[in-house]
Coordinates of N, CA and C in Angstrom, one line a residue:
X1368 N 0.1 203.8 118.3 CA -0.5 202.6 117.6 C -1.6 203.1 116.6
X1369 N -1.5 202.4 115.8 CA -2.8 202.8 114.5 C -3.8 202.2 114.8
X1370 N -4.9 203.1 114.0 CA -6.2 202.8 114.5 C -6.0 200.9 113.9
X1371 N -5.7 201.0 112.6 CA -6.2 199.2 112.2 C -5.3 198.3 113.2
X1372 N -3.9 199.1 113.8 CA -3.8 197.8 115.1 C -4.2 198.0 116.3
X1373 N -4.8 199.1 116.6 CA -5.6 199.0 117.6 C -7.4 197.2 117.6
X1374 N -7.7 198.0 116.3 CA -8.7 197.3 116.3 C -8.3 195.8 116.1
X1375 N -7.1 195.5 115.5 CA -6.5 194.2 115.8 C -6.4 193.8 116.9
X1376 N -5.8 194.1 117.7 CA -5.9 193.6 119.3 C -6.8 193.4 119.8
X1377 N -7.6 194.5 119.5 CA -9.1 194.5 120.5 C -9.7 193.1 120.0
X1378 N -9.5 193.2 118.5 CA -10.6 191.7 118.4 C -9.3 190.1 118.9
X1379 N -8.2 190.1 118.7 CA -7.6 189.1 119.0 C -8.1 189.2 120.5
X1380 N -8.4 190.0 121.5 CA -8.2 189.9 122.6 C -9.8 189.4 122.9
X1381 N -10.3 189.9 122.0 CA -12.4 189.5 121.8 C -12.0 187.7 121.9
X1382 N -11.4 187.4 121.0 CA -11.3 186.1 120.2 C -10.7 185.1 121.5
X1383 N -9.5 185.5 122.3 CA -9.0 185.2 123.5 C -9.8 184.9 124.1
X1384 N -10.7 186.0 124.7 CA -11.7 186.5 125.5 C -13.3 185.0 125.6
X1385 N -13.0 185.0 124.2 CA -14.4 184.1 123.9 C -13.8 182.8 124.0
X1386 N -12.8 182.1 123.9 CA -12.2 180.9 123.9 C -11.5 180.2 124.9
X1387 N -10.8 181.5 126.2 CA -10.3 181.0 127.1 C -10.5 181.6 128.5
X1388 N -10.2 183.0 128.4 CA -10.4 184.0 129.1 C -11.9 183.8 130.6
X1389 N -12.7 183.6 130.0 CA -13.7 183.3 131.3 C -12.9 182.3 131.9
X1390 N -13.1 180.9 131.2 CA -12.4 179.6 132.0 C -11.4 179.8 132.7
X1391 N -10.3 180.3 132.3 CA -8.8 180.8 132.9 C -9.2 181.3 134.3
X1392 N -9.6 182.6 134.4 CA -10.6 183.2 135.7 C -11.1 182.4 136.8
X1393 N -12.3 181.2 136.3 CA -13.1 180.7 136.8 C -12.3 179.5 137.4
X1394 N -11.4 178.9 137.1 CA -10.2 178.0 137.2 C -9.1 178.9 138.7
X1395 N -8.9 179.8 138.4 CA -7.9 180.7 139.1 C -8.5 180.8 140.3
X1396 N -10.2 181.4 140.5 CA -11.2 181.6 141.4 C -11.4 180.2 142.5
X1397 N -11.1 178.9 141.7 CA -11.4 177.9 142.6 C -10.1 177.6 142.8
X1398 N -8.9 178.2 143.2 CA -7.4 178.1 143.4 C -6.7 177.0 142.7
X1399 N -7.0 177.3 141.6 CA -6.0 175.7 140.4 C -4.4 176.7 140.2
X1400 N -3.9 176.2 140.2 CA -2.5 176.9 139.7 C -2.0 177.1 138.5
X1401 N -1.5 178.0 137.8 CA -1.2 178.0 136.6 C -1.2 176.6 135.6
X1402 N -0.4 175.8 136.2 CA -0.3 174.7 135.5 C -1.5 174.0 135.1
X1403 N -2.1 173.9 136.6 CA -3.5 173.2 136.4 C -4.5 173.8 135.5
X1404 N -4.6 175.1 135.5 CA -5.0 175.9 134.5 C -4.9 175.4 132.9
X1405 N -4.1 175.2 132.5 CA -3.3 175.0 131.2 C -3.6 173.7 131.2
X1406 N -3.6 172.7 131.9 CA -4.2 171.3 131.4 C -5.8 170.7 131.7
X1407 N -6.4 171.9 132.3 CA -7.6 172.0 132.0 C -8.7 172.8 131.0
X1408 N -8.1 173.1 130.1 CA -8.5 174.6 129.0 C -8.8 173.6 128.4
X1409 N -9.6 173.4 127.3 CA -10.1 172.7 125.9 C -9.4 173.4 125.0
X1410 N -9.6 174.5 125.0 CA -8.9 175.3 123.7 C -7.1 175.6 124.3
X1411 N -6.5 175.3 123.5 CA -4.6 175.3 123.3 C -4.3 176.9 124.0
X1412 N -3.3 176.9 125.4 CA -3.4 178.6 125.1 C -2.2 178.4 126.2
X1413 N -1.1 179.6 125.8 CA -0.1 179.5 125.9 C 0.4 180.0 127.5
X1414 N 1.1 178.9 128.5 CA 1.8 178.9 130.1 C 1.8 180.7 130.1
X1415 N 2.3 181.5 129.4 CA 2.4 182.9 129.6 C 1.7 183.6 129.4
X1416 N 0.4 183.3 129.0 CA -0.5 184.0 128.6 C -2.1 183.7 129.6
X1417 N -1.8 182.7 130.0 CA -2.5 182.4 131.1 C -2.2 182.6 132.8
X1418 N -0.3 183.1 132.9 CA -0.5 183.6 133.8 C -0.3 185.7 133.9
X1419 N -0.2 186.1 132.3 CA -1.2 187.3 132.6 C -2.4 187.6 132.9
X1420 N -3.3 186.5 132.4 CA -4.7 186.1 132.6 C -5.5 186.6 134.0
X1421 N -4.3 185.3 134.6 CA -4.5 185.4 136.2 C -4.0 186.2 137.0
X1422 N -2.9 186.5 136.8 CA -2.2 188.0 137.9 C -3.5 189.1 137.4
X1423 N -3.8 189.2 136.2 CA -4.7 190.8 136.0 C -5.9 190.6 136.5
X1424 N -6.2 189.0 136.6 CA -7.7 189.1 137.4 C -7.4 189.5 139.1
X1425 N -6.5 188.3 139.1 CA -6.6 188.3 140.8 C -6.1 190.0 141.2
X1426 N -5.8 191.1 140.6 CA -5.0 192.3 140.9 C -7.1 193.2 140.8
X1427 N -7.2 193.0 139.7 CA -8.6 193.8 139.4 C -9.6 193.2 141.0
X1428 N -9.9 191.9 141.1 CA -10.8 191.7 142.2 C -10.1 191.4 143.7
X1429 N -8.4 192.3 143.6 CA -8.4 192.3 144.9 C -7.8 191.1 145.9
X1430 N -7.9 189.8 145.1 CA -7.0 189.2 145.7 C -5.4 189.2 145.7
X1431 N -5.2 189.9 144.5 CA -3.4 190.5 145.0 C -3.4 192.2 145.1
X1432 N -2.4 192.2 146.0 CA -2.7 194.2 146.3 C -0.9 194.1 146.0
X1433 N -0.7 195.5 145.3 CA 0.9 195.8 145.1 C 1.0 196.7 146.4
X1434 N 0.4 197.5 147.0 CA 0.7 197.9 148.4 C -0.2 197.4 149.2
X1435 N 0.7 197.5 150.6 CA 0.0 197.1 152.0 C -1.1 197.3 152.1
X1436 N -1.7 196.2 152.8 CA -3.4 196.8 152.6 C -3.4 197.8 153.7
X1437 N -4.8 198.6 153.7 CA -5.0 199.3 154.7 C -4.7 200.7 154.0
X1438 N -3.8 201.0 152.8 CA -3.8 202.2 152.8 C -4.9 202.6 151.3
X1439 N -5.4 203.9 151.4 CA -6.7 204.0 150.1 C -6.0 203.6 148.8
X1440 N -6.8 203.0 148.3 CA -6.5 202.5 147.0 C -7.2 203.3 146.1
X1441 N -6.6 203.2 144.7 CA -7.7 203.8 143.6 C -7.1 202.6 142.4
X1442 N -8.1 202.2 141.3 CA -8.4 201.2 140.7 C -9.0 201.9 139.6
X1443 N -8.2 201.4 138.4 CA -8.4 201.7 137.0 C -8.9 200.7 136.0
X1444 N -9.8 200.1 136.1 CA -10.0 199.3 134.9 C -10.4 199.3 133.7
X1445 N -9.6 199.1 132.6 CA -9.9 199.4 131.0 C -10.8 198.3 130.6
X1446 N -11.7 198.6 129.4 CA -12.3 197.6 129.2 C -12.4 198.3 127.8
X1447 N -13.0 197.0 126.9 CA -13.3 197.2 125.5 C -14.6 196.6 124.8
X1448 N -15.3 197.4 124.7 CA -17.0 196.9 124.4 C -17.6 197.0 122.6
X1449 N -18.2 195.6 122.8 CA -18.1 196.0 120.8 C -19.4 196.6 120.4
X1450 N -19.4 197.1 119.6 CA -20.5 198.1 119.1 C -20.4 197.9 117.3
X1451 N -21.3 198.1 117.0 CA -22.0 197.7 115.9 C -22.6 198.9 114.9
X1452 N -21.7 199.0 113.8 CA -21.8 200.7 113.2 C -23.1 200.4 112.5
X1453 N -23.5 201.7 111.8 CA -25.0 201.8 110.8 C -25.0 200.1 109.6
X1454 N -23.5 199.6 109.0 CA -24.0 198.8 108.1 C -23.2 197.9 108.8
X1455 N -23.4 197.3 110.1 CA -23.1 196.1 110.8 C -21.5 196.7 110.7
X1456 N -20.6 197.6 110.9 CA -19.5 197.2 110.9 C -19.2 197.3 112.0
X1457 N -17.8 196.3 112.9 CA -17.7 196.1 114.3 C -16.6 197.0 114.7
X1458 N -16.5 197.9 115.5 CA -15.8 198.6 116.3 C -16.1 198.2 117.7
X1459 N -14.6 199.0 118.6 CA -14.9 198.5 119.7 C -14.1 199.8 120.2
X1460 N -15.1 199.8 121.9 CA -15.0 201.2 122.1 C -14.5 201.3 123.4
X1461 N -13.4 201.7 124.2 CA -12.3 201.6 125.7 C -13.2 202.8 126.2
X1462 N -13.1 201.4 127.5 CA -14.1 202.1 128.7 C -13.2 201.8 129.8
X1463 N -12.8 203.3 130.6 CA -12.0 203.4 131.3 C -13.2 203.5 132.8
X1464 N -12.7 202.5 133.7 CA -13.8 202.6 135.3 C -12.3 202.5 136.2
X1465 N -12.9 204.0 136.8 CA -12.5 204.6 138.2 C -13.0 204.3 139.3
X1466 N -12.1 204.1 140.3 CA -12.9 203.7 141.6 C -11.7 203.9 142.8
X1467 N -12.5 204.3 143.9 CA -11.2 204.5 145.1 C -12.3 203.9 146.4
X1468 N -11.4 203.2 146.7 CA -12.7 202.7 148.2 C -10.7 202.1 149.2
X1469 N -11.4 201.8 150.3 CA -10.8 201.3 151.7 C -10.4 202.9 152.3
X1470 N -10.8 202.4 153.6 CA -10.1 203.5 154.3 C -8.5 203.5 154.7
X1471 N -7.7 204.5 155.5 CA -6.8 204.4 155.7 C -6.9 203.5 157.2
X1472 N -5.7 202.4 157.5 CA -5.9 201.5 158.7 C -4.5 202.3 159.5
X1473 N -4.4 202.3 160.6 CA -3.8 202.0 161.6 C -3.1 201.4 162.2
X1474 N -2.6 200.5 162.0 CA -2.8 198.6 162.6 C -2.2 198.8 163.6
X1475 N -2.9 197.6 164.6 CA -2.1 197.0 165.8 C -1.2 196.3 165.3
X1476 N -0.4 196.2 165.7 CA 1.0 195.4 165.6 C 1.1 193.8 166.6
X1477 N 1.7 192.8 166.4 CA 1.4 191.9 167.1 C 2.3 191.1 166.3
X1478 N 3.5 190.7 167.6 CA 4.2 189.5 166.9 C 3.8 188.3 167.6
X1479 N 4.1 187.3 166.5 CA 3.6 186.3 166.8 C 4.1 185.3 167.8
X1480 N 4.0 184.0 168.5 CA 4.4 183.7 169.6 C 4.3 182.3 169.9
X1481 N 4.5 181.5 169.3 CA 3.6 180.0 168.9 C 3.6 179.5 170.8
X1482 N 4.8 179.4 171.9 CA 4.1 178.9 173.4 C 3.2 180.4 174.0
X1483 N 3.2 181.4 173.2 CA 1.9 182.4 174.0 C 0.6 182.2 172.9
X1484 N 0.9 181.9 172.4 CA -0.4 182.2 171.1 C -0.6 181.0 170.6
X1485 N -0.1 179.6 170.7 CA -0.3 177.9 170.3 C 0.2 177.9 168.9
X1486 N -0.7 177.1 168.4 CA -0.4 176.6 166.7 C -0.9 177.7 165.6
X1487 N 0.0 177.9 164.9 CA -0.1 179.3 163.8 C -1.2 178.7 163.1
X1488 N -1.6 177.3 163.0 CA -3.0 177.0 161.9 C -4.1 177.5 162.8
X1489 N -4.0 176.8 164.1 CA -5.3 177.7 164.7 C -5.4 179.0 165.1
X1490 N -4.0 179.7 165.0 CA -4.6 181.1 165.5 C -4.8 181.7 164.1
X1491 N -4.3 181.7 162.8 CA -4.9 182.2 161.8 C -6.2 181.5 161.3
X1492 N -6.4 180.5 162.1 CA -7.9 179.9 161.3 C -8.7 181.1 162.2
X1493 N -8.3 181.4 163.9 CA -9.1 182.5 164.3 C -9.3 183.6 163.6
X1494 N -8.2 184.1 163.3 CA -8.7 185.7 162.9 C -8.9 186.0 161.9
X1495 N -9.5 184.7 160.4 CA -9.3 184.8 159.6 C -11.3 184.6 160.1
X1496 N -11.8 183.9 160.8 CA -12.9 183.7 160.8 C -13.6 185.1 161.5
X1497 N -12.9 185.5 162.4 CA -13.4 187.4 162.8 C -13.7 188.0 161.7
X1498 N -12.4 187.8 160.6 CA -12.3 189.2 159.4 C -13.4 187.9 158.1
X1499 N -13.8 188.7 157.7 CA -14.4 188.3 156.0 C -12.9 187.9 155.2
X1500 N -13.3 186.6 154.6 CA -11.9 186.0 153.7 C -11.6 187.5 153.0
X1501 N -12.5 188.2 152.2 CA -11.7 189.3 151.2 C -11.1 190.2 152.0
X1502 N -11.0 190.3 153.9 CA -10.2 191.2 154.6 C -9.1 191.1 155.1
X1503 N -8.5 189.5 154.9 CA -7.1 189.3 155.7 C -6.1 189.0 154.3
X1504 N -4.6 189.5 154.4 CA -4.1 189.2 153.4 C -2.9 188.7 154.4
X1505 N -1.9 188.6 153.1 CA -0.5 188.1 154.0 C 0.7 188.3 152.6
X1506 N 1.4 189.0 153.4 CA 2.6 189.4 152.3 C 3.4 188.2 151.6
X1507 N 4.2 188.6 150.5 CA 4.6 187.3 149.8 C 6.1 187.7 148.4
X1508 N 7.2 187.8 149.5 CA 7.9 187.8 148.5 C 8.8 187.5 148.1
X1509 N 8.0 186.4 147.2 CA 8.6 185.1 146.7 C 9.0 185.4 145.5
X1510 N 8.3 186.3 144.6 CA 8.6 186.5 143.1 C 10.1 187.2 143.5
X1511 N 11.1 188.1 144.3 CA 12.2 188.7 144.5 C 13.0 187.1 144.7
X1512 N 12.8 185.9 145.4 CA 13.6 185.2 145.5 C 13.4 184.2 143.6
X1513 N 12.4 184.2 143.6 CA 12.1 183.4 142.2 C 13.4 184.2 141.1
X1514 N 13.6 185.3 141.1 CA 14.2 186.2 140.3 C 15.2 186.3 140.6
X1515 N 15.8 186.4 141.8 CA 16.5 187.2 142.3 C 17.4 186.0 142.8
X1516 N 17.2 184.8 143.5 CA 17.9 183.4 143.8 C 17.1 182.7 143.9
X1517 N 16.9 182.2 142.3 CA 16.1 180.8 141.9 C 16.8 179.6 142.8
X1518 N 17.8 179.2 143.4 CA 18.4 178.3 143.8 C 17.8 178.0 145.1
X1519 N 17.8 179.1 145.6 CA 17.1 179.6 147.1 C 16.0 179.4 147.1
X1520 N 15.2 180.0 146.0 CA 13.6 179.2 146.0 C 13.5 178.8 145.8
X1521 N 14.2 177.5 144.6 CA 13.8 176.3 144.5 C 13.8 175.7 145.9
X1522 N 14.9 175.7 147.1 CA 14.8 175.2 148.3 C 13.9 175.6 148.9
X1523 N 13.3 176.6 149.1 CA 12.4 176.8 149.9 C 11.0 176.2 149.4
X1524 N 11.0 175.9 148.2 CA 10.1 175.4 147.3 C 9.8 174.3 147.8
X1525 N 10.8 173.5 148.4 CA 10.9 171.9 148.2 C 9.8 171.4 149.4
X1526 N 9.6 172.4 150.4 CA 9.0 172.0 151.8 C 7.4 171.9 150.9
X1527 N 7.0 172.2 150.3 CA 5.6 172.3 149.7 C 5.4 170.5 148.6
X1528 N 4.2 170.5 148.9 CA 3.7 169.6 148.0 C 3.4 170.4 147.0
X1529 N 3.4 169.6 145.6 CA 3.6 169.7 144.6 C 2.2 170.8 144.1
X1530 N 0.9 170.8 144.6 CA -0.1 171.3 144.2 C 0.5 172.6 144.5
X1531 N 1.2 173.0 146.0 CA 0.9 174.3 146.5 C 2.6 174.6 145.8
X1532 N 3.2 173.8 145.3 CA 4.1 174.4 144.8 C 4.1 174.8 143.3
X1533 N 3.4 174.4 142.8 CA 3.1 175.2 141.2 C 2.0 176.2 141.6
X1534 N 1.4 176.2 142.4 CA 0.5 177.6 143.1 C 1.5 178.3 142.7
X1535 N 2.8 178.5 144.1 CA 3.8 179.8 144.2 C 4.5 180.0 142.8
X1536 N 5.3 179.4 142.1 CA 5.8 179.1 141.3 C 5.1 179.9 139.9
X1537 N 3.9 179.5 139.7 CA 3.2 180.0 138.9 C 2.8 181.2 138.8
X1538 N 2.3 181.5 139.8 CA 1.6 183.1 140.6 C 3.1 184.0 140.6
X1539 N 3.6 183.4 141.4 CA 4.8 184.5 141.8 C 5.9 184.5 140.9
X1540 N 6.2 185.1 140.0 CA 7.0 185.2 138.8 C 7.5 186.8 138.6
X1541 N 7.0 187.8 139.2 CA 7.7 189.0 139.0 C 8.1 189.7 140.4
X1542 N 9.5 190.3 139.9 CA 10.3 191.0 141.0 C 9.5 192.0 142.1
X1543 N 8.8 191.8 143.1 CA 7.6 192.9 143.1 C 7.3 192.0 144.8
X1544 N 6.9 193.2 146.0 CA 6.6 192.1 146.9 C 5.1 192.4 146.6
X1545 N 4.6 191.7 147.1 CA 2.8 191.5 146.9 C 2.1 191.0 148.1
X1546 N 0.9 191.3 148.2 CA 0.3 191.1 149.2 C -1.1 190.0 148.6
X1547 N -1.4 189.0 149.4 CA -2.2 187.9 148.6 C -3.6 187.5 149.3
X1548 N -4.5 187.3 149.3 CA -6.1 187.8 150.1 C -5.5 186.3 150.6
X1549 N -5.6 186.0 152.3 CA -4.9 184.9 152.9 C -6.4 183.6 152.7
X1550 N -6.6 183.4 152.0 CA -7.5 182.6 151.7 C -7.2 180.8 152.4
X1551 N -7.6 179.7 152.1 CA -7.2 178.3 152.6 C -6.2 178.2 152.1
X1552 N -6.1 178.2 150.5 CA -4.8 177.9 149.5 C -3.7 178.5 150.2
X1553 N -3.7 180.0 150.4 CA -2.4 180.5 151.0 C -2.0 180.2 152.1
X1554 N -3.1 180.2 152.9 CA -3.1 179.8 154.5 C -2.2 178.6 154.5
X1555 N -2.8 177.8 154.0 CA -1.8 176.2 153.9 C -0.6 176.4 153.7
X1556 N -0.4 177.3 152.4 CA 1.3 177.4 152.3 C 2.1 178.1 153.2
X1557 N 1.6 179.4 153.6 CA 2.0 180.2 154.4 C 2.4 179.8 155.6
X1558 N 1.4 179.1 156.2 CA 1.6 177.6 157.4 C 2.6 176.8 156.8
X1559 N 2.8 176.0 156.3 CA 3.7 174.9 155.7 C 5.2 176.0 156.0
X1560 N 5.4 176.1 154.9 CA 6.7 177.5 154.7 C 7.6 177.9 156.4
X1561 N 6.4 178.8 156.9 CA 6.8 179.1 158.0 C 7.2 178.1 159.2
X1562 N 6.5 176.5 159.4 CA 6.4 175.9 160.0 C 8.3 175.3 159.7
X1563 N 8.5 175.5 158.6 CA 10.1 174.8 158.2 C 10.9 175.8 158.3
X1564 N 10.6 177.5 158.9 CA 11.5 178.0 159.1 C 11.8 178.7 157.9
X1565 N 11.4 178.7 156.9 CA 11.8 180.0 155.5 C 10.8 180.4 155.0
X1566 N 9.8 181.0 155.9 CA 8.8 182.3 155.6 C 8.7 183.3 156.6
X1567 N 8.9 184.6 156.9 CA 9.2 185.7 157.4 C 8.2 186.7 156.4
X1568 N 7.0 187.0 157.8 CA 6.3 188.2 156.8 C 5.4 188.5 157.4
X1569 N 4.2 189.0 157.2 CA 3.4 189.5 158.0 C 2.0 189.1 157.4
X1570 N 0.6 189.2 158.5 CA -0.4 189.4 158.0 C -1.4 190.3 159.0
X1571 N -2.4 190.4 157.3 CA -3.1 191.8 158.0 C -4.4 191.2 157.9
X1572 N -5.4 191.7 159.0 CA -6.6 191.9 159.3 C -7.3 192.6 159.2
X1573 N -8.0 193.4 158.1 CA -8.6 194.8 157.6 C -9.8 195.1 159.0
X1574 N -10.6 194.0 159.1 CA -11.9 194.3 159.9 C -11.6 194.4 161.7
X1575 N -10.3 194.0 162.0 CA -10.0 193.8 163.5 C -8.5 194.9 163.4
X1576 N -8.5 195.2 162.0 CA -7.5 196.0 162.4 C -6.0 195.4 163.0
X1577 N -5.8 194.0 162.7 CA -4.2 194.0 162.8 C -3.6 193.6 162.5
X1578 N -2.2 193.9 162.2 CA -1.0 193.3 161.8 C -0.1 192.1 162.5
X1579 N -0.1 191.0 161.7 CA 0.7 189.7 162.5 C 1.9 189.5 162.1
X1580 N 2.8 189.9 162.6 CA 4.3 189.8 161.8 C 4.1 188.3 162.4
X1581 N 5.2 187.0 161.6 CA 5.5 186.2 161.7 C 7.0 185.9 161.1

């Protein structure tokens, strides 16, 4: 790529950045769904560009993991900072940040049991209150049926109210299983889903150390 389209991007992406880019984030952070996203923006910005927006946030701070949690992670984030030559001219300069943190887990294994273990809302509201929200996740792969038999997940779609179904719908769009920080928003769906019988998967507990197949 050349240097003048390099610097083209950088500033279209400055220009993004200044116009939508926080909001988009800040919208995603209080669990709005793609859609909701897009009818809450002031400034015009395009269904597919908002949900790169949000997959690259929620991937950078950790609420989506592409592998299982529990094993060490390392984290690349690029960034582009403007700077200001001798006669005001703007350049902008990639700043690459390294980082590796979690330990390797172990897990206990634990299938689930609804007449040994009661209602899946209350025993996940438990172990979700043991672990810190950023330590429990729960696998999710719904982007392989979205792609792979849209027909099928339209059906499985159908058990969700409308909020939590432009959630999945929105979020989960690429062939890829993923793991999702099990927060209320997922917990609800994840509960719902499974309660009708078409969710099959697991969740993890970083700080108690364990795995809940369901």
């Amino acid at each position: 790529m050349s240097e003048q389209k390099i610097f083209q991007k950088a500033l279209s992406d400055f220009t993004y950045e200044a116009a939508s880019g926080g909001a988009i984030r800040h919208l995603a952070d209080l669990g709005y769904s793609i859609k909701q996203i897009e009818e809450n923006l002031s400034f015009p910005t395009p269904y597919e560009r908002i949900q790169k927006t949000v997959w690259e946030h929620f991937m950078d701070t950790g609420v989506l993991l592409l592998e299982e949690p529990g094993k060490e992670r390392h984290y690349e984030k690029v960034d582009f900072v403007k700077e200001y030559g001798k006669y005001g001219k703007i350049s902008f300069r990639q700043i690459t940040d390294k980082t590796v943190d979690t330990k390797q887990i172990y897990w206990k294994e634990h299938y689930f049991n609804e007449d040994r273990d009661g209602k899946l809302m209350d025993y996940l509201s438990e172990k979700c209150q043991k672990n810190e929200q950023d330590e429990a996740y729960v696998s999710c792969d719904f982007g392989f049926f979205h792609i792979n038999e849209p027909k099928k997940f339209d059906e499985r779609m159908l058990v969700l109210n409308k909020r939590q179904r432009d959630y999945v719908t929105g979020l989960f769009c690429q062939k890829k299983m993923v793991y999702h920080r099990l927060d209320s928003n997922m917990r609800e769906i994840v509960i719902r889903l499974y309660e009708k019988g078409v969710y099959h998967g697991n969740c993890y507990f970083i700080k108690t150390e364990e795995k809940i197949v369901l």
